[in-house]
Short mmCIF file of C-alpha atoms and ligand atoms in Angstrom, two decimals:
data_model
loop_
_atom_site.label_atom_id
_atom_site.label_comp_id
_atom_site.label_asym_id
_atom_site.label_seq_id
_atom_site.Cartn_x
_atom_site.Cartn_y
_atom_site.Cartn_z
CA UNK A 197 81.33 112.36 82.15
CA UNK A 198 83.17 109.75 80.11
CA UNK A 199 86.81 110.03 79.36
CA UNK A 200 88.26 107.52 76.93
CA UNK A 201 89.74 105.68 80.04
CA UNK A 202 86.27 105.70 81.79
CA UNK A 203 85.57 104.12 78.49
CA UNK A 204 88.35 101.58 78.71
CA UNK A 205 87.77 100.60 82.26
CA UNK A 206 84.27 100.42 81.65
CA UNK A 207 83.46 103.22 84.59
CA UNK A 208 80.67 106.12 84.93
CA UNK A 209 83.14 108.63 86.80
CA UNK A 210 87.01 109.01 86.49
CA UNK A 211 87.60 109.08 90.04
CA UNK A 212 90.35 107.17 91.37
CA UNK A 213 90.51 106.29 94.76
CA UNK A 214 93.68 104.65 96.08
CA UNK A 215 93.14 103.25 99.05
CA UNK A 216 94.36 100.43 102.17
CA UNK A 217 90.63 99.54 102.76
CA UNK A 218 89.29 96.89 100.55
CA UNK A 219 85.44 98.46 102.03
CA UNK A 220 86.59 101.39 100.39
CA UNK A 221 87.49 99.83 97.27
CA UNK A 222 84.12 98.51 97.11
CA UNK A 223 82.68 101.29 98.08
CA UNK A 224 83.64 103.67 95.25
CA UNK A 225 83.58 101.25 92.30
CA UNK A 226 80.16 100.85 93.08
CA UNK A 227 79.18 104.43 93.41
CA UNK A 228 80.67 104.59 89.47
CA UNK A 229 84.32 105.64 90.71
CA UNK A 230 87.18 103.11 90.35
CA UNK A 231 88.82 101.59 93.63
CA UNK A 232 92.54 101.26 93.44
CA UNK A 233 93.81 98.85 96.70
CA UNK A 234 96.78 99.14 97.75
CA UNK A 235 99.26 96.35 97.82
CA UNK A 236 102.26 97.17 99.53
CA UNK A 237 101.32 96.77 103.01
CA UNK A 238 99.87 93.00 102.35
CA UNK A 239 101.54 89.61 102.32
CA UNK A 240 100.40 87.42 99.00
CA UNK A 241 98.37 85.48 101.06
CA UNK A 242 97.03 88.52 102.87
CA UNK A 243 96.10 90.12 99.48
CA UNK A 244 94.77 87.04 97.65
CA UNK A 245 92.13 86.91 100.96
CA UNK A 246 91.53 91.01 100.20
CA UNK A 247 91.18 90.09 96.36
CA UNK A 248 88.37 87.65 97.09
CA UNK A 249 86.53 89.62 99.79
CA UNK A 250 86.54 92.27 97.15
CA UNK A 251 85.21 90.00 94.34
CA UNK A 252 82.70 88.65 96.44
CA UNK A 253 80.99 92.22 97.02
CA UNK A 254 81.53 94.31 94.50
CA UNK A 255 79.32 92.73 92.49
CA UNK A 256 79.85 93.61 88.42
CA UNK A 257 82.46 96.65 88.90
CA UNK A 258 85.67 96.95 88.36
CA UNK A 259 88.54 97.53 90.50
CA UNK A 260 92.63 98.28 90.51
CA UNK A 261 95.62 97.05 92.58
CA UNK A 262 98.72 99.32 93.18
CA UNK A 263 101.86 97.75 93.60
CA UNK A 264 105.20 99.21 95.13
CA UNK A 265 108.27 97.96 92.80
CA UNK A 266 110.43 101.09 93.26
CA UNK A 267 113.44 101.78 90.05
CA UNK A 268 115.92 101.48 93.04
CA UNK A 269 116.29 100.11 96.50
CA UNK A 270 119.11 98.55 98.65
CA UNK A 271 119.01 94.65 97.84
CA UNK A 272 117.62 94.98 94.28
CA UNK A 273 118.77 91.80 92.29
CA UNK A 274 117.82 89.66 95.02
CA UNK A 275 114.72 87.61 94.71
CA UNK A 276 114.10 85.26 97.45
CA UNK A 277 112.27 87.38 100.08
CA UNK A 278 113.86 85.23 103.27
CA UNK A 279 117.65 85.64 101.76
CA UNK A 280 116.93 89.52 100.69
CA UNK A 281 115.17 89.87 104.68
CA UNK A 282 118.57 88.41 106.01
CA UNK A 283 120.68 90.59 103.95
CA UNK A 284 118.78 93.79 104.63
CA UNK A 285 118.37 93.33 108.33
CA UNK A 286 122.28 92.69 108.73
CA UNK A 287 122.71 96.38 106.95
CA UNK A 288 120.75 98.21 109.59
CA UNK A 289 122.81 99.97 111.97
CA UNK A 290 122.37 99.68 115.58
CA UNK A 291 122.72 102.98 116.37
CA UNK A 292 119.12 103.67 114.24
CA UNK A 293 117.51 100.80 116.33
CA UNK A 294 118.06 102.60 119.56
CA UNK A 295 116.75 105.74 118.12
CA UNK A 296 113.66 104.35 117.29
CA UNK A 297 113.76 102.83 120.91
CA UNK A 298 114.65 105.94 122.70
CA UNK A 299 111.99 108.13 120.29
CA UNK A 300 109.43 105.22 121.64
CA UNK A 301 110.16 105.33 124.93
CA UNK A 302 110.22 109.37 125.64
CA UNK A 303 107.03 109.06 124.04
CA UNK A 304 105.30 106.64 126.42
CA UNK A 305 104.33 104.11 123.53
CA UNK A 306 104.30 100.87 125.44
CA UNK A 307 105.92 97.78 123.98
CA UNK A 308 104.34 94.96 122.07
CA UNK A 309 103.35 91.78 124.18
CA UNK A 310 106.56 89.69 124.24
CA UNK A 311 104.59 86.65 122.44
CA UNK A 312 103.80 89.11 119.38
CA UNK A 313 106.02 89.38 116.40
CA UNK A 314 106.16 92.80 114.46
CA UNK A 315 107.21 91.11 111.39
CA UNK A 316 110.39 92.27 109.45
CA UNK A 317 109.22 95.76 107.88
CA UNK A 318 110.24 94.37 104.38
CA UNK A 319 106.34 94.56 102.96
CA UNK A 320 105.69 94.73 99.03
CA UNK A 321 108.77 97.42 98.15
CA UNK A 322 110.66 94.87 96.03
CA UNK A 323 110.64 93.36 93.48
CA UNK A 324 110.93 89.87 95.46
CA UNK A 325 108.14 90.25 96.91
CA UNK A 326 106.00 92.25 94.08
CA UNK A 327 106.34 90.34 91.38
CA UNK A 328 104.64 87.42 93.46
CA UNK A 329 101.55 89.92 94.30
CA UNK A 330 101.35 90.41 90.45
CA UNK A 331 100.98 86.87 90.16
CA UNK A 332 97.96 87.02 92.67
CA UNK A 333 96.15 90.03 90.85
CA UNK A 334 96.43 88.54 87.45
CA UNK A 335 94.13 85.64 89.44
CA UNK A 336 91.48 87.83 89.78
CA UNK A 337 89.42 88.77 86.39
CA UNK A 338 87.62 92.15 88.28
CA UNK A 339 91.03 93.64 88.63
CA UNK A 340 91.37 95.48 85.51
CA UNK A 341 94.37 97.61 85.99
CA UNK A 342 97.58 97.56 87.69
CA UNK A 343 99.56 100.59 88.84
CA UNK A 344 102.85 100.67 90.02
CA UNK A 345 104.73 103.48 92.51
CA UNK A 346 108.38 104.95 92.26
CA UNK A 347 109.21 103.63 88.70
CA UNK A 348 108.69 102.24 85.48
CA UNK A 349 107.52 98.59 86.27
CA UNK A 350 110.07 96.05 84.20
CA UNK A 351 109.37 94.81 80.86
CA UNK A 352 108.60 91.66 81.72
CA UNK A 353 106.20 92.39 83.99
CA UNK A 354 104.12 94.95 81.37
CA UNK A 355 103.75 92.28 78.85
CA UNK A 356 102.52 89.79 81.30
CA UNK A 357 99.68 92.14 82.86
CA UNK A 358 98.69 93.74 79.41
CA UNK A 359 98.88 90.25 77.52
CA UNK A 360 96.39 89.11 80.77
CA UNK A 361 94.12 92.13 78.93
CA UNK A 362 94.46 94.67 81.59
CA UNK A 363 96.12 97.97 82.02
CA UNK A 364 99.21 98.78 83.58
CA UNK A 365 100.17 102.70 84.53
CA UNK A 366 102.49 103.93 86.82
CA UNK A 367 102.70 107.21 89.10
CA UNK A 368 105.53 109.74 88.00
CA UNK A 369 106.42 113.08 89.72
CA UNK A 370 108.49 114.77 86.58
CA UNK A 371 107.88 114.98 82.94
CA UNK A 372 111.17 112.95 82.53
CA UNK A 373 109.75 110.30 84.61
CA UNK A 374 106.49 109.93 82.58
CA UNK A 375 108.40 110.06 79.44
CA UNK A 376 110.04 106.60 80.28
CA UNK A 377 107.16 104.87 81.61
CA UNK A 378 105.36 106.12 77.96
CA UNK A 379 108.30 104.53 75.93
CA UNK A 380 108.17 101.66 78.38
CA UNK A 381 104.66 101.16 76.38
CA UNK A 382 102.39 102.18 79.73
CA UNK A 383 98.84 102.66 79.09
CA UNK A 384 98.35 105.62 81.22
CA UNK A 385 100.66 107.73 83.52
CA UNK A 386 99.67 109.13 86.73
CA UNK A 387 100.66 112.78 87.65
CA UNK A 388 101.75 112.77 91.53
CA UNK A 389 101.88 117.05 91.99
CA UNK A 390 104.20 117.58 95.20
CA UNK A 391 101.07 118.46 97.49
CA UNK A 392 100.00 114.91 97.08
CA UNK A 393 100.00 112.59 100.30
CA UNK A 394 102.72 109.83 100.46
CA UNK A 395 105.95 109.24 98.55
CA UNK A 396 105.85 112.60 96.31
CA UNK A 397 108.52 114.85 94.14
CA UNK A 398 108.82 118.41 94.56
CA UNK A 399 106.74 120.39 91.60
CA UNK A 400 103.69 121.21 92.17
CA UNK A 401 100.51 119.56 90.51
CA UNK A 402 99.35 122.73 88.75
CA UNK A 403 102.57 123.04 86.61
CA UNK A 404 103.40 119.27 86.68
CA UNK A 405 100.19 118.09 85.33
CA UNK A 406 100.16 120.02 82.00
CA UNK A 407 103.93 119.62 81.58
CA UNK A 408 103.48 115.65 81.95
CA UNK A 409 99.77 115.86 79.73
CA UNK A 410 102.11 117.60 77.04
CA UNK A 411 104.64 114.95 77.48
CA UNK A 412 102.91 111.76 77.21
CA UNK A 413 100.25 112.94 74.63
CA UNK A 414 97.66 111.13 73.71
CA UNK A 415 98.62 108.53 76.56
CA UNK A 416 96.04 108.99 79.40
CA UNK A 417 97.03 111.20 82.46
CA UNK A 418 95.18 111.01 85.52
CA UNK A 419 96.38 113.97 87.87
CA UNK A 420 97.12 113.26 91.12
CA UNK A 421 98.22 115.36 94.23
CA UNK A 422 95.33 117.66 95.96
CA UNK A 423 92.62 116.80 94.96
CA UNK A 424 89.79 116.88 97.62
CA UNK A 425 87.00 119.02 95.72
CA UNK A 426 84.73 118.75 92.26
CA UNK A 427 86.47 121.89 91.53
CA UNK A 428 89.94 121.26 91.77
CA UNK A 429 88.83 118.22 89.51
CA UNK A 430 87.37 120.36 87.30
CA UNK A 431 90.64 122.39 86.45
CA UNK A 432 92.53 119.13 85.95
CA UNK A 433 90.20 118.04 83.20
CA UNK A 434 90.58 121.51 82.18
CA UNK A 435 94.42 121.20 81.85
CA UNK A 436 94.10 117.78 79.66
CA UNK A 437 93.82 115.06 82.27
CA UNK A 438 91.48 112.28 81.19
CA UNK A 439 90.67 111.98 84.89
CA UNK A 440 91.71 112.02 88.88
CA UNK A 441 93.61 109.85 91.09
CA UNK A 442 93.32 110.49 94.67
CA UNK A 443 94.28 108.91 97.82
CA UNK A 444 93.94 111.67 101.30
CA UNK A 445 90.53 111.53 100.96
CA UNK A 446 89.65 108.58 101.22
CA UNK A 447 91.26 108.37 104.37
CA UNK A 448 88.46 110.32 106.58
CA UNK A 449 85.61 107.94 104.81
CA UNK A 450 83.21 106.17 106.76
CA UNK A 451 84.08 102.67 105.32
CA UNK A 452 88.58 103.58 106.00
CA UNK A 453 89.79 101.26 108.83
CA UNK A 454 91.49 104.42 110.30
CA UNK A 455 91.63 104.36 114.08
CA UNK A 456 89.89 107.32 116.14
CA UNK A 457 92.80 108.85 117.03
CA UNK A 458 94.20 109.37 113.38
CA UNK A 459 90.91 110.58 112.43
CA UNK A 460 91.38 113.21 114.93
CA UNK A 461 94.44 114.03 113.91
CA UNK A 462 93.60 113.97 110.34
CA UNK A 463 90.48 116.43 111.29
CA UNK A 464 92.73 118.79 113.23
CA UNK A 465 95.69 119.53 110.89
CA UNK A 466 95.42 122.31 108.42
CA UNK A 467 96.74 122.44 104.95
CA UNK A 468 100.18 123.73 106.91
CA UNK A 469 100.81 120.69 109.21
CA UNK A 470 102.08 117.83 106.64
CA UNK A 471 105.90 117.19 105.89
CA UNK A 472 107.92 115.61 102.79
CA UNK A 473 109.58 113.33 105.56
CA UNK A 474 112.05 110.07 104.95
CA UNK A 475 111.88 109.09 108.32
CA UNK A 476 109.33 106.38 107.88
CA UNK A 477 110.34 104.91 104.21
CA UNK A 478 113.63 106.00 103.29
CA UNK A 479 112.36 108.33 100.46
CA UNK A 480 110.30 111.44 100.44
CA UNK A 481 106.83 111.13 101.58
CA UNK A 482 103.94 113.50 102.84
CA UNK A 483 102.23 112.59 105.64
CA UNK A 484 101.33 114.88 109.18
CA UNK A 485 104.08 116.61 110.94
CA UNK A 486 105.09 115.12 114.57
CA UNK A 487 107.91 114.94 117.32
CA UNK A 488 108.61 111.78 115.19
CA UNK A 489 109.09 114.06 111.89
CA UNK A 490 110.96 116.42 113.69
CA UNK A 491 112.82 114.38 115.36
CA UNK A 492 114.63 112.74 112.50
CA UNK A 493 115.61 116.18 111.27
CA UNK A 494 117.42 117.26 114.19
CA UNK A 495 121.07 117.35 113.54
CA UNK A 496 122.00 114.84 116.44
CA UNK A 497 120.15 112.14 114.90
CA UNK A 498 121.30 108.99 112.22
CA UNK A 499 120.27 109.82 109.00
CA UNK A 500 117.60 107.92 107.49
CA UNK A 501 118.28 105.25 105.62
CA UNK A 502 117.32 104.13 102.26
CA UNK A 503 114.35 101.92 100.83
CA UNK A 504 113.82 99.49 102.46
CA UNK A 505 116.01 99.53 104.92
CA UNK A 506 114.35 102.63 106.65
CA UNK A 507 110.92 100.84 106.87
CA UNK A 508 112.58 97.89 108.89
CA UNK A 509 114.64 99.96 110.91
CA UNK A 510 111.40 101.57 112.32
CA UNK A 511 109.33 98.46 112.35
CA UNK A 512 108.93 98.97 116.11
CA UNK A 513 107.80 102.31 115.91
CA UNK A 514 105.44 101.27 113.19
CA UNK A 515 103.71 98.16 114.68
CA UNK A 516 103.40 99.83 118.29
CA UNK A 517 101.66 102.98 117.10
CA UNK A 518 99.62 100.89 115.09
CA UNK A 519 98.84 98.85 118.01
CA UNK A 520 98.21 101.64 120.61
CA UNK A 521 97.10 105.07 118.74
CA UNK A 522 95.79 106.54 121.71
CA UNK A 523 99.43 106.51 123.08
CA UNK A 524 101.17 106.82 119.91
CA UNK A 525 100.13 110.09 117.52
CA UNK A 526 102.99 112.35 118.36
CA UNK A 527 105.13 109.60 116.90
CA UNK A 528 102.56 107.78 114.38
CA UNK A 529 102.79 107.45 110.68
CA UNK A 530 99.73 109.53 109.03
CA UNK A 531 100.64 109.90 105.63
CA UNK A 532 98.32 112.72 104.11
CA UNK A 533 98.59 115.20 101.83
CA UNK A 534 98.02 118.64 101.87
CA UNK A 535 94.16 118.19 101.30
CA UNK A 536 94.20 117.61 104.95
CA UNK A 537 93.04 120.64 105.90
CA UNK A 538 89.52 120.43 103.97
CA UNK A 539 89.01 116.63 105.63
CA UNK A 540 86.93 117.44 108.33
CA UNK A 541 84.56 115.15 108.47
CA UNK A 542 83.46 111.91 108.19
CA UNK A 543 81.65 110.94 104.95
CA UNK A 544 79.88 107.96 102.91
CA UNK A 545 82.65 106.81 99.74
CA UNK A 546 79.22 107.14 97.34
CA UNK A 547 78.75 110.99 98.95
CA UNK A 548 82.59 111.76 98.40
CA UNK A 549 82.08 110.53 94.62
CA UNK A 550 78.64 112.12 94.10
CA UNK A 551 79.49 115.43 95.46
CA UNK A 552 82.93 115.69 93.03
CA UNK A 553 81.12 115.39 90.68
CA UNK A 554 78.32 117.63 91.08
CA UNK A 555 80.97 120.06 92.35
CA UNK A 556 82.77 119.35 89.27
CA UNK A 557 79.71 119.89 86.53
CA UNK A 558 78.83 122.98 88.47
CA UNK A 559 82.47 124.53 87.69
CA UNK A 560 82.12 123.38 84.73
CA UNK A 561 78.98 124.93 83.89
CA UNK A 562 80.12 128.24 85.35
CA UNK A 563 83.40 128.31 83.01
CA UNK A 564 81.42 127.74 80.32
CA UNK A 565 78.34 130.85 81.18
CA UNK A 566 81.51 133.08 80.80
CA UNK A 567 81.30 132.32 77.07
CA UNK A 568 77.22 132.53 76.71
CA UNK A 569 76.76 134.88 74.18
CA UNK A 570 72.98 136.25 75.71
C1 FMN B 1060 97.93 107.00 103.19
C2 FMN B 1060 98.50 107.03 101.81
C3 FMN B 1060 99.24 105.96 101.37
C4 FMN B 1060 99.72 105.92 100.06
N1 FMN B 1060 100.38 104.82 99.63
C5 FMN B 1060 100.64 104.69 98.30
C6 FMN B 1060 101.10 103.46 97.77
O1 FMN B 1060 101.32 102.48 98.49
N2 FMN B 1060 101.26 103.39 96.42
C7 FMN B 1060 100.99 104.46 95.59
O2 FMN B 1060 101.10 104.33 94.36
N3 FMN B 1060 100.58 105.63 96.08
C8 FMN B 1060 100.38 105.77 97.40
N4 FMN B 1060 99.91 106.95 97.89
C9 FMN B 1060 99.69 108.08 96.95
C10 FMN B 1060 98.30 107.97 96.32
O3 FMN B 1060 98.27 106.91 95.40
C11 FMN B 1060 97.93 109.25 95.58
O4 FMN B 1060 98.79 109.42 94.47
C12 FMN B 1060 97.99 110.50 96.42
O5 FMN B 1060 97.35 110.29 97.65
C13 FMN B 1060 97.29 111.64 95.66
O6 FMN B 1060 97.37 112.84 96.36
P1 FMN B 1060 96.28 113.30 97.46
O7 FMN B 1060 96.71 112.61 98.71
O8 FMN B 1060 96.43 114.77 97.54
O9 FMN B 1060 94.93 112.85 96.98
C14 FMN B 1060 99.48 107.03 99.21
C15 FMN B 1060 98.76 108.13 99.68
C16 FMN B 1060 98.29 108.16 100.96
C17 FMN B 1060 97.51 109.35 101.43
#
């Protein structure tokens, strides 16, 4: 099963897992998949000590970062992270604070201990602090790709990954957006379909994906946005795509750091229990309905703010759920996608990869007995 960007990468499978879990990185690139870890969440420092665990285990594979440098956000222009973390947290209301306080405290989530900080909320979203994690990957020769979320990464910053020999794509969620990151010069485009889990766009993969293929052509697509079976892979190989990119699933593996009580509530949902929902980032993004979800939407409620300022406003609500899940999942972030309701189980990253693909070659094979002549 070799796609010219299997080729490229040097990989058996073109399975792309995006992931938080550097085990699970490991975990798939080994199995002949291609980890993607995800940046956004992790200080430089934080991801340079990822970046070497990873190197240090995965032995001769490959393996991708994603970054988070949206097209727009409130502060863009600014680059020095403390100034742009002043600025921002000046611009959040008061009135959202005590919403997230009030949502917190209905719920029973008990505070943090008064000697722990729960940091600003301004992560990897900008470029202030991406471009500095680019720096970082470009350190590490087993990272052979870069991808970036919610834009077209600048020009600068495609010449200096693809003159460091790697490849730089970047998720879009309409044709229009894939056509600029292909005239940007982008080796590959990834096709987020609106099912998809975190920050997606409202078409659906099976009409996106072909619209975007017929776009971009011959630039790579990988198609993104539920995928959590060898024969939903199948059809997107069928419609053009040189291969999958997929995140929900990953979240149920054994080697994810998710918590017991996510996993439960992960296992639980059907296919009818996530939300598009801005409440936690400031733009659209699936993850599990809650009273958190909801509440946000009632019309007695501040509207959400934008990128980043959202994700610092509900730093609080963030850390402490993190920080006590058993308390916490009616008002937890669990960003999913519509796959959810086929994760119901726990399973080895090397048995997710195998049994795509079998899954996949079997489809395959049965599309193609419909042509047998005998
Ligand atoms: C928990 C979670 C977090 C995500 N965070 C990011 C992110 O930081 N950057 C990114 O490019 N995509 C992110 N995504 C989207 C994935 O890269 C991927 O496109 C998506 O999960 C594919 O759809 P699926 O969930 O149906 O497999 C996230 C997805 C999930 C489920």
């Amino acid at each position: 099963m070799r796609t010219e960007i299997c080729e490229r990468l040097g990989i058996e499978f073109p399975i792309f897992a995006f992931t938080h879990c550097r085990d699970v990185v490991v975990a798939v690139s080994k199995a002949g998949g291609y980890g993607v870890l995800g940046a956004v969440g992790f200080s430089v420092e934080d991801l340079e000590t990822e970046m070497d665990w990873i190197d240090e285990h995965i032995g001769d594979a490959p393996y991708g970062v994603d970054i988070v440098l949206p097209n727009k956000y409130e502060g863009a222009g600014e680059m020095d992270p403390a100034k742009l973390k002043t600025t921002l947290e000046e611009m959040i209301p008061d009135e959202h604070r005590r919403f997230v306080d009030q949502v917190l405290e209905e719920h029973g989530v008990p505070e943090l201990p008064a000697d722990e900080d729960p940091g600003s909320g301004l992560m990897g979203w900008t470029a202030a602090t991406a471009v500095p994690q680019v720096e970082a990957i470009l350190r590490h020769p087993k990272v052979t790709m870069v991808a970036n979320a919610l834009g077209t990464p600048p020009p600068d910053l495609i010449e200096q990954i693809q003159s460091s020999g790697r490849l730089v794509g970047a998720l879009c969620g309409t044709p229009a957006q894939a056509a600029r990151h292909a005239t940007a010069g982008l080796d590959f485009v990834i096709a987020q379909g609106y099912e998809g889990g975190g920050h997606t766009g409202d078409i659906g993969s099976m009409v996106l994906w072909p619209q975007v293929i017929d776009e971009v052509s011959p630039l790579p697509v990988l198609a993104a946005g539920g995928i959590g079976n060898g024969r939903q892979m199948a059809a997107a190989l069928a419609m053009g795509a040189q291969g999958v990119w997929t995140g929900s699933l990953w979240l149920t593996v054994e080697e994810a750091a998710s918590n017991p009580a996510q996993l439960e509530s992960y296992f639980t949902a059907t296919s009818k229990d996530t939300v598009r929902s801005r409440s936690y980032t400031g733009k659209p993004c699936r993850m599990l309905r809650n009273d958190w979800t909801e509440a946000w939407e009632r019309d007695d409620t501040p509207d959400t703010l934008g990128m980043p300022l959202q994700m610092m406003a509900v730093r609080q609500a963030m850390v402490r759920s993190g920080r006590y899940p058993d308390k916490a999942q009616a008002v937890a972030f669990n960003p999913v996608g519509q796959v959810v309701g086929t994760m119901n189980k726990v399973r080895r990253s090397a048995d997710v990869v195998r049994e795509l693909v079998e899954e996949c070659i079997d489809s395959l094979d049965r599309m193609n007995a419909l042509f047998s002549v005998d």
